[in-house]
Amino acid sequence: MIRWPPDLRPLVRRFRSARPFPHLVIDGVLSRDDHARLVADFDREPHVLVENEIYLHLRSSDPPMQPALRAFHAALGTECSTVSTICALPLTRADGSAYVYLPGHYLLPHSDSRQSEGRAIAYAYYVDAPKRGGELELFACARRGGEIVRTRSARKIAPRANRLVLFAVSDLALHQVREVLDGARTSIAGWFYP
Amino acid sequence: MIRAPYDRPEVLEKLRPAFAAQRSLILPGACDPKAAPRVRWRRFDLANRGRYDFAELRPMTELHRFAEALAGARLKPAWTRLYRFRHGGYALFFDDAHLRVESGIELTLDLSRQVAGPPVVYQSSPTSRLEVPQVPGIVAIVERSPATYRYDRYFPAEVGRASVLRLRAAFEYGR
């Protein structure tokens, strides 16, 4: 289902050298038909509004319920060895949920690092793009005495349809989903684990 | 800054049992937004903590008396700050963790000129939370404990050009 380039070496280099922390953006990872099935099933997927100090958005169950979304989720699980090669980390499984960000929805700056959960690589696959906003923003951090004392926006990644983003999880991998200003941002996102 | 009748000790004394039972009180119309002090703002922007303007203020006797009368306890002023939030502003638990008192009282006075923004949320467990709506003139009195954290919810684009002013005064139990 997921279409990787035959030669992974350029992806390995891009991932490793990306700043402010290792990440990779790959466009057109699904065929047109697979992407269309995902778009159609996304509308039928139940989502609930969830909110806490850092986020406000709609989220599905993990894994999602609709067949095309489940197929994508399963495909990620079977692609662990490819993602392992790209990210130079041993990965064995992936989880994920479907998300909808409507105007005013956001995910504020945070790190995905949770020692107890073992998240190694985060991913986001954009099913459809909003008209404005919803970029994935990566921050560069300066640390003193173990604490982050300065942060700077270092890269904004547009949530284009059929785009996959991978990034390494660490305490310093601060990122956010900027507020959606117009339209709906739909995605499937989660983590790969050792 | 505190409006009548909440500036009278006998009124606050009558409210004391309610505060003692709930460990918090929200009093609409208890402060005067026109009394917001003029300050020189400092910008705070650290992605993992928050984005806002603030000004450190001297302790205010009026607020100290108000807090002591409601709490029915001796309190020691810890800090007083005026915060300004605009579109894109927020303050997370982690920001609160740097300044909060772990055993005391926190006052929040909404000195904004308009209803524009999201609430302040105090949370001590996934099911125990207090939302203080953003309404000019509202005063929230919240007992702080080691398990209680606060966040100022993100200010989305719908707030437009409005700014929200929150004066916060923290007091510790005992002298």
Coordinates of C-alpha atoms in Angstrom, one line a residue:
Chain A
M1 CA 0.0 0.0 0.0
I2 CA 2.8 2.5 1.0
R3 CA 5.0 3.3 -2.0
W4 CA 8.6 3.8 -0.9
P5 CA 11.3 4.7 -3.4
P6 CA 13.4 1.7 -4.6
D7 CA 16.5 3.2 -3.2
L8 CA 16.1 4.2 0.4
R9 CA 19.6 5.7 0.8
P10 CA 18.7 9.3 -0.1
L11 CA 15.8 9.1 2.5
V12 CA 18.3 7.9 5.1
R13 CA 20.6 10.9 4.4
R14 CA 17.7 13.4 4.4
F15 CA 16.3 12.0 7.6
R16 CA 19.6 12.1 9.4
S17 CA 20.7 15.5 8.2
A18 CA 17.4 17.3 8.7
R19 CA 17.3 20.2 11.2
P20 CA 16.3 21.1 13.9
F21 CA 16.0 17.4 14.5
P22 CA 15.9 14.3 12.3
H23 CA 12.8 14.3 10.1
L24 CA 11.6 13.4 6.6
V25 CA 8.8 14.6 4.4
I26 CA 7.7 12.2 1.6
D27 CA 4.9 13.1 -0.9
G28 CA 2.7 10.8 -2.8
V29 CA 3.2 7.8 -0.6
L30 CA -0.2 6.2 -1.6
S31 CA -1.5 5.5 -5.0
R32 CA -4.3 7.8 -6.2
D33 CA -6.9 5.0 -5.7
D34 CA -5.7 4.1 -2.2
H35 CA -5.7 7.8 -1.2
A36 CA -9.2 8.2 -2.6
R37 CA -10.4 5.2 -0.5
L38 CA -8.9 6.8 2.6
V39 CA -10.6 10.1 1.9
A40 CA -13.9 8.4 1.4
D41 CA -13.6 6.3 4.6
F42 CA -12.4 9.2 6.6
D43 CA -15.8 10.9 6.4
R44 CA -17.4 7.8 7.9
E45 CA -14.9 7.5 10.8
P46 CA -16.3 8.4 14.2
H47 CA -14.3 11.2 15.9
V48 CA -14.8 12.8 19.3
L49 CA -13.8 16.3 20.4
V50 CA -10.9 16.1 22.9
E51 CA -9.2 18.9 24.8
N52 CA -6.5 19.4 27.3
E53 CA -3.8 22.0 28.1
I54 CA -2.0 21.4 24.7
Y55 CA -4.7 20.3 22.2
L56 CA -8.2 20.8 20.9
H57 CA -9.2 18.6 18.0
L58 CA -11.3 15.6 17.0
R59 CA -9.8 12.1 17.4
S60 CA -10.8 8.6 16.4
S61 CA -10.2 5.4 18.3
D62 CA -6.8 3.7 18.1
P63 CA -6.8 2.0 15.7
P64 CA -9.5 3.7 13.6
M65 CA -12.6 1.7 12.6
Q66 CA -13.2 2.2 8.9
P67 CA -11.6 -0.4 6.5
A68 CA -9.4 1.9 4.5
L69 CA -8.0 3.6 7.7
R70 CA -7.4 0.2 9.3
A71 CA -5.6 -1.0 6.1
F72 CA -3.3 2.1 6.3
H73 CA -2.7 1.4 10.0
A74 CA -1.9 -2.3 9.2
A75 CA 0.4 -1.2 6.4
L76 CA 2.4 0.9 8.7
G77 CA 2.9 -2.1 11.0
T78 CA 4.2 -4.2 8.1
E79 CA 6.5 -1.3 7.0
C80 CA 8.4 -1.2 10.3
S81 CA 11.6 -2.6 8.7
T82 CA 11.6 0.1 6.0
V83 CA 11.1 2.8 8.5
S84 CA 13.8 1.2 10.7
T85 CA 16.2 1.4 7.7
I86 CA 15.3 5.1 7.0
C87 CA 15.6 6.1 10.7
A88 CA 18.4 3.8 11.7
L89 CA 16.4 2.5 14.7
P90 CA 15.0 -1.0 15.3
L91 CA 11.2 -0.7 15.1
T92 CA 8.7 -3.5 15.6
R93 CA 5.2 -1.9 15.8
A94 CA 3.2 1.2 15.1
D95 CA 0.0 2.7 16.6
G96 CA -2.2 5.5 15.4
S97 CA -5.4 7.4 15.3
A98 CA -7.3 9.6 12.9
Y99 CA -7.5 13.3 13.6
V100 CA -9.6 16.1 12.3
Y101 CA -8.6 19.7 13.0
L102 CA -11.3 22.3 12.3
P103 CA -10.9 26.1 12.4
G104 CA -9.6 27.0 15.9
H105 CA -8.2 23.6 16.6
Y106 CA -4.5 23.2 17.5
L107 CA -1.8 21.1 19.1
L108 CA 0.6 23.4 21.1
P109 CA 4.3 22.9 21.3
H110 CA 5.4 19.7 23.1
S111 CA 7.7 16.7 22.9
D112 CA 6.3 13.2 22.3
S113 CA 9.0 11.7 24.5
R114 CA 7.5 9.5 27.2
Q115 CA 10.0 7.1 28.7
S116 CA 7.4 4.7 29.9
E117 CA 5.8 4.5 26.5
G118 CA 9.0 4.0 24.4
R119 CA 7.9 6.1 21.4
A120 CA 10.8 6.2 18.9
I121 CA 9.6 7.7 15.7
A122 CA 6.5 9.9 15.2
Y123 CA 4.6 9.9 12.0
A124 CA 1.8 12.0 10.5
Y125 CA 0.1 11.2 7.2
Y126 CA -2.1 14.0 5.8
V127 CA -5.3 12.7 4.2
D128 CA -6.6 16.2 3.2
A129 CA -5.3 19.7 3.7
P130 CA -7.0 22.7 5.2
K131 CA -7.2 25.9 3.2
R132 CA -5.1 27.9 5.7
G133 CA -3.1 26.9 8.8
G134 CA -2.5 23.5 10.3
E135 CA 1.3 23.4 9.5
L136 CA 3.5 21.1 11.5
E137 CA 6.0 23.5 13.1
L138 CA 9.4 22.2 14.4
F139 CA 11.3 24.1 17.0
A140 CA 15.0 24.5 17.6
C141 CA 15.8 24.5 21.4
A142 CA 18.7 25.8 23.5
R143 CA 19.2 24.1 26.8
R144 CA 20.9 25.1 30.0
G145 CA 21.3 22.9 33.0
G146 CA 19.0 20.4 31.5
E147 CA 16.2 22.9 30.9
I148 CA 15.0 24.4 27.7
V149 CA 15.7 28.2 27.9
R150 CA 15.2 29.3 24.4
T151 CA 13.0 28.1 21.5
R152 CA 12.9 29.2 17.9
S153 CA 10.6 28.2 15.0
A154 CA 12.9 26.3 12.6
R155 CA 10.6 24.7 10.0
K156 CA 7.0 24.7 9.0
I157 CA 5.7 21.7 7.1
A158 CA 2.5 22.2 5.1
P159 CA -0.1 19.5 5.6
R160 CA -0.4 18.5 2.0
A161 CA -2.7 15.6 1.0
N162 CA -1.0 12.3 0.6
R163 CA 2.2 13.5 2.4
L164 CA 3.9 11.5 5.1
V165 CA 6.1 13.1 7.8
L166 CA 8.4 11.1 10.0
F167 CA 10.5 12.5 12.9
A168 CA 12.6 11.3 15.7
V169 CA 11.2 11.5 19.2
S170 CA 13.3 13.1 21.9
D171 CA 13.0 15.6 24.7
L172 CA 14.3 18.3 22.4
A173 CA 12.0 17.4 19.5
L174 CA 9.5 20.2 20.2
H175 CA 6.8 20.5 17.6
Q176 CA 3.2 21.8 17.2
V177 CA 0.3 21.8 14.9
R178 CA -0.5 25.4 14.2
E179 CA -4.1 26.6 14.5
V180 CA -6.2 25.7 11.5
L181 CA -7.6 28.9 10.2
D182 CA -9.8 27.7 7.3
G183 CA -11.0 24.3 6.1
A184 CA -10.3 20.9 7.7
R185 CA -7.0 19.2 8.3
T186 CA -7.4 15.4 8.3
S187 CA -4.6 13.1 9.2
I188 CA -3.6 9.7 10.6
A189 CA -0.8 10.0 13.2
G190 CA 1.0 8.0 15.8
W191 CA 4.3 6.4 16.7
F192 CA 6.7 3.6 15.8
Y193 CA 8.1 1.6 18.7
P194 CA 11.2 -0.6 19.2
Chain B
M1 CA -9.8 47.3 42.3
I2 CA -12.1 45.1 44.3
R3 CA -15.7 46.2 43.9
A4 CA -18.4 46.6 46.5
P5 CA -19.8 44.7 48.2
Y6 CA -16.7 42.4 48.1
D7 CA -14.5 45.0 49.6
R8 CA -16.4 44.6 52.9
P9 CA -15.0 42.2 55.5
E10 CA -18.4 41.1 56.7
V11 CA -19.4 40.1 53.2
L12 CA -16.2 38.1 52.7
E13 CA -16.8 36.5 56.0
K14 CA -20.1 35.2 54.8
L15 CA -18.5 33.7 51.7
R16 CA -15.8 32.0 53.8
P17 CA -17.8 28.7 54.4
A18 CA -18.4 28.4 50.6
F19 CA -14.7 28.8 50.0
A20 CA -13.8 26.4 52.7
A21 CA -16.1 23.8 51.3
Q22 CA -15.1 24.1 47.6
R23 CA -11.5 25.4 48.0
S24 CA -12.3 27.8 45.2
L25 CA -14.8 30.6 44.5
I26 CA -15.7 32.5 41.3
L27 CA -17.1 36.0 41.9
P28 CA -18.6 37.7 38.8
G29 CA -18.4 41.5 38.9
A30 CA -16.0 41.6 41.8
C31 CA -13.3 43.7 40.3
D32 CA -13.2 46.8 38.2
P33 CA -11.4 46.4 34.8
K34 CA -11.0 50.2 34.6
A35 CA -8.6 49.8 37.6
A36 CA -6.1 47.9 35.5
P37 CA -2.6 49.3 36.2
R38 CA -0.6 50.8 33.4
V39 CA 2.6 48.8 33.0
R40 CA 5.6 48.3 30.9
W41 CA 5.1 44.9 29.3
R42 CA 7.8 42.2 29.0
R43 CA 7.4 39.5 26.3
F44 CA 7.5 35.8 27.3
D45 CA 7.8 33.3 24.5
L46 CA 9.1 29.9 25.2
A47 CA 7.4 27.2 23.1
N48 CA 7.1 24.5 25.8
R49 CA 5.8 26.9 28.4
G50 CA 3.8 29.8 26.9
R51 CA 3.4 33.0 25.0
Y52 CA 2.2 36.1 26.6
D53 CA 3.2 39.6 27.9
F54 CA 3.6 40.2 31.6
A55 CA 4.6 42.7 34.2
E56 CA 5.8 42.1 37.7
L57 CA 3.8 44.2 40.2
R58 CA 4.3 45.0 43.9
P59 CA 2.1 43.2 46.4
M60 CA -1.3 44.9 46.8
T61 CA -2.6 45.4 50.3
E62 CA -6.1 45.4 49.0
L63 CA -5.8 42.0 47.5
H64 CA -3.9 40.7 50.5
R65 CA -6.7 41.6 52.8
F66 CA -9.3 40.3 50.4
A67 CA -7.6 36.9 50.2
E68 CA -7.0 36.7 54.0
A69 CA -10.6 37.5 54.7
L70 CA -11.9 34.9 52.3
A71 CA -9.5 32.2 53.4
G72 CA -9.8 33.0 57.1
A73 CA -6.0 32.5 57.4
R74 CA -2.8 34.4 57.6
L75 CA -1.2 34.7 54.1
K76 CA 2.2 35.8 52.9
P77 CA 2.3 37.5 49.5
A78 CA 4.4 35.5 47.1
W79 CA 4.1 37.4 43.8
T80 CA 1.7 39.6 41.8
R81 CA 1.7 39.7 38.0
L82 CA -0.3 41.2 35.3
Y83 CA -0.6 39.0 32.2
R84 CA -1.8 40.0 28.7
F85 CA -2.9 37.3 26.2
R86 CA -3.6 37.9 22.5
H87 CA -4.3 35.7 19.5
G88 CA -1.7 32.9 19.7
G89 CA -1.2 33.3 23.4
Y90 CA -1.2 30.4 25.9
A91 CA 0.4 29.2 29.2
L92 CA 0.8 25.6 29.9
F93 CA 1.1 23.5 33.2
F94 CA 4.8 23.6 32.8
D95 CA 4.8 27.4 32.9
D96 CA 2.7 27.3 36.1
A97 CA 5.1 24.8 37.6
H98 CA 7.9 27.5 37.5
L99 CA 6.0 30.0 39.6
R100 CA 3.1 28.4 41.5
V101 CA 2.8 28.3 45.3
E102 CA 2.3 24.8 46.4
S103 CA 0.3 25.7 49.5
G104 CA -1.7 28.9 49.4
I105 CA -4.2 30.9 47.6
E106 CA -4.2 32.4 44.1
L107 CA -6.4 35.2 42.9
T108 CA -7.1 35.9 39.3
L109 CA -8.8 39.2 38.4
D110 CA -10.0 39.6 34.9
L111 CA -9.3 43.2 34.0
S112 CA -10.1 42.8 30.3
R113 CA -12.4 45.3 28.6
Q114 CA -14.3 42.6 26.6
V115 CA -15.3 39.0 26.5
A116 CA -12.9 37.6 23.9
G117 CA -11.0 34.6 25.0
P118 CA -10.9 31.1 26.4
P119 CA -10.9 30.2 30.1
V120 CA -8.3 29.6 32.7
V121 CA -8.3 26.0 33.8
Y122 CA -7.2 24.7 37.2
Q123 CA -6.8 20.9 37.3
S124 CA -5.8 18.5 40.1
S125 CA -6.8 15.3 38.4
P126 CA -8.3 14.2 35.1
T127 CA -11.8 14.5 36.6
S128 CA -11.2 17.4 38.9
R129 CA -11.1 20.7 37.1
L130 CA -12.2 24.3 37.5
E131 CA -12.8 26.5 34.5
V132 CA -12.7 30.3 35.1
P133 CA -14.5 31.9 32.2
Q134 CA -13.0 34.9 30.6
V135 CA -15.4 37.6 31.7
P136 CA -14.4 41.1 32.6
G137 CA -14.7 41.8 36.3
I138 CA -14.6 38.2 37.4
V139 CA -12.4 37.2 40.3
A140 CA -11.4 33.6 41.0
I141 CA -10.0 32.5 44.3
V142 CA -8.4 29.1 44.1
E143 CA -6.5 27.2 46.8
R144 CA -3.3 25.9 45.4
S145 CA -2.0 22.5 46.5
P146 CA 0.9 20.4 45.2
A147 CA -1.5 18.5 43.0
T148 CA -3.2 21.5 41.4
Y149 CA -1.9 23.0 38.1
R150 CA -3.2 25.8 36.0
Y151 CA -3.2 26.6 32.3
D152 CA -4.4 29.5 30.2
R153 CA -6.1 27.9 27.2
Y154 CA -4.8 28.9 23.7
F155 CA -6.2 32.1 22.3
P156 CA -7.5 31.2 18.8
A157 CA -7.9 33.5 15.8
E158 CA -11.5 34.2 16.8
V159 CA -10.3 36.6 19.5
G160 CA -9.3 39.0 16.7
R161 CA -7.3 42.0 18.0
A162 CA -8.7 41.8 21.5
S163 CA -6.4 41.4 24.5
V164 CA -7.2 39.7 27.7
L165 CA -5.7 41.0 31.0
R166 CA -5.4 38.7 34.0
L167 CA -4.0 40.1 37.2
R168 CA -2.7 37.2 39.4
A169 CA -1.7 37.4 43.0
A170 CA -0.3 34.4 44.8
F171 CA -0.2 34.0 48.6
E172 CA 1.4 31.3 50.8
Y173 CA -0.2 30.1 53.9
G174 CA 1.4 31.3 57.1
R175 CA 3.7 34.2 57.8

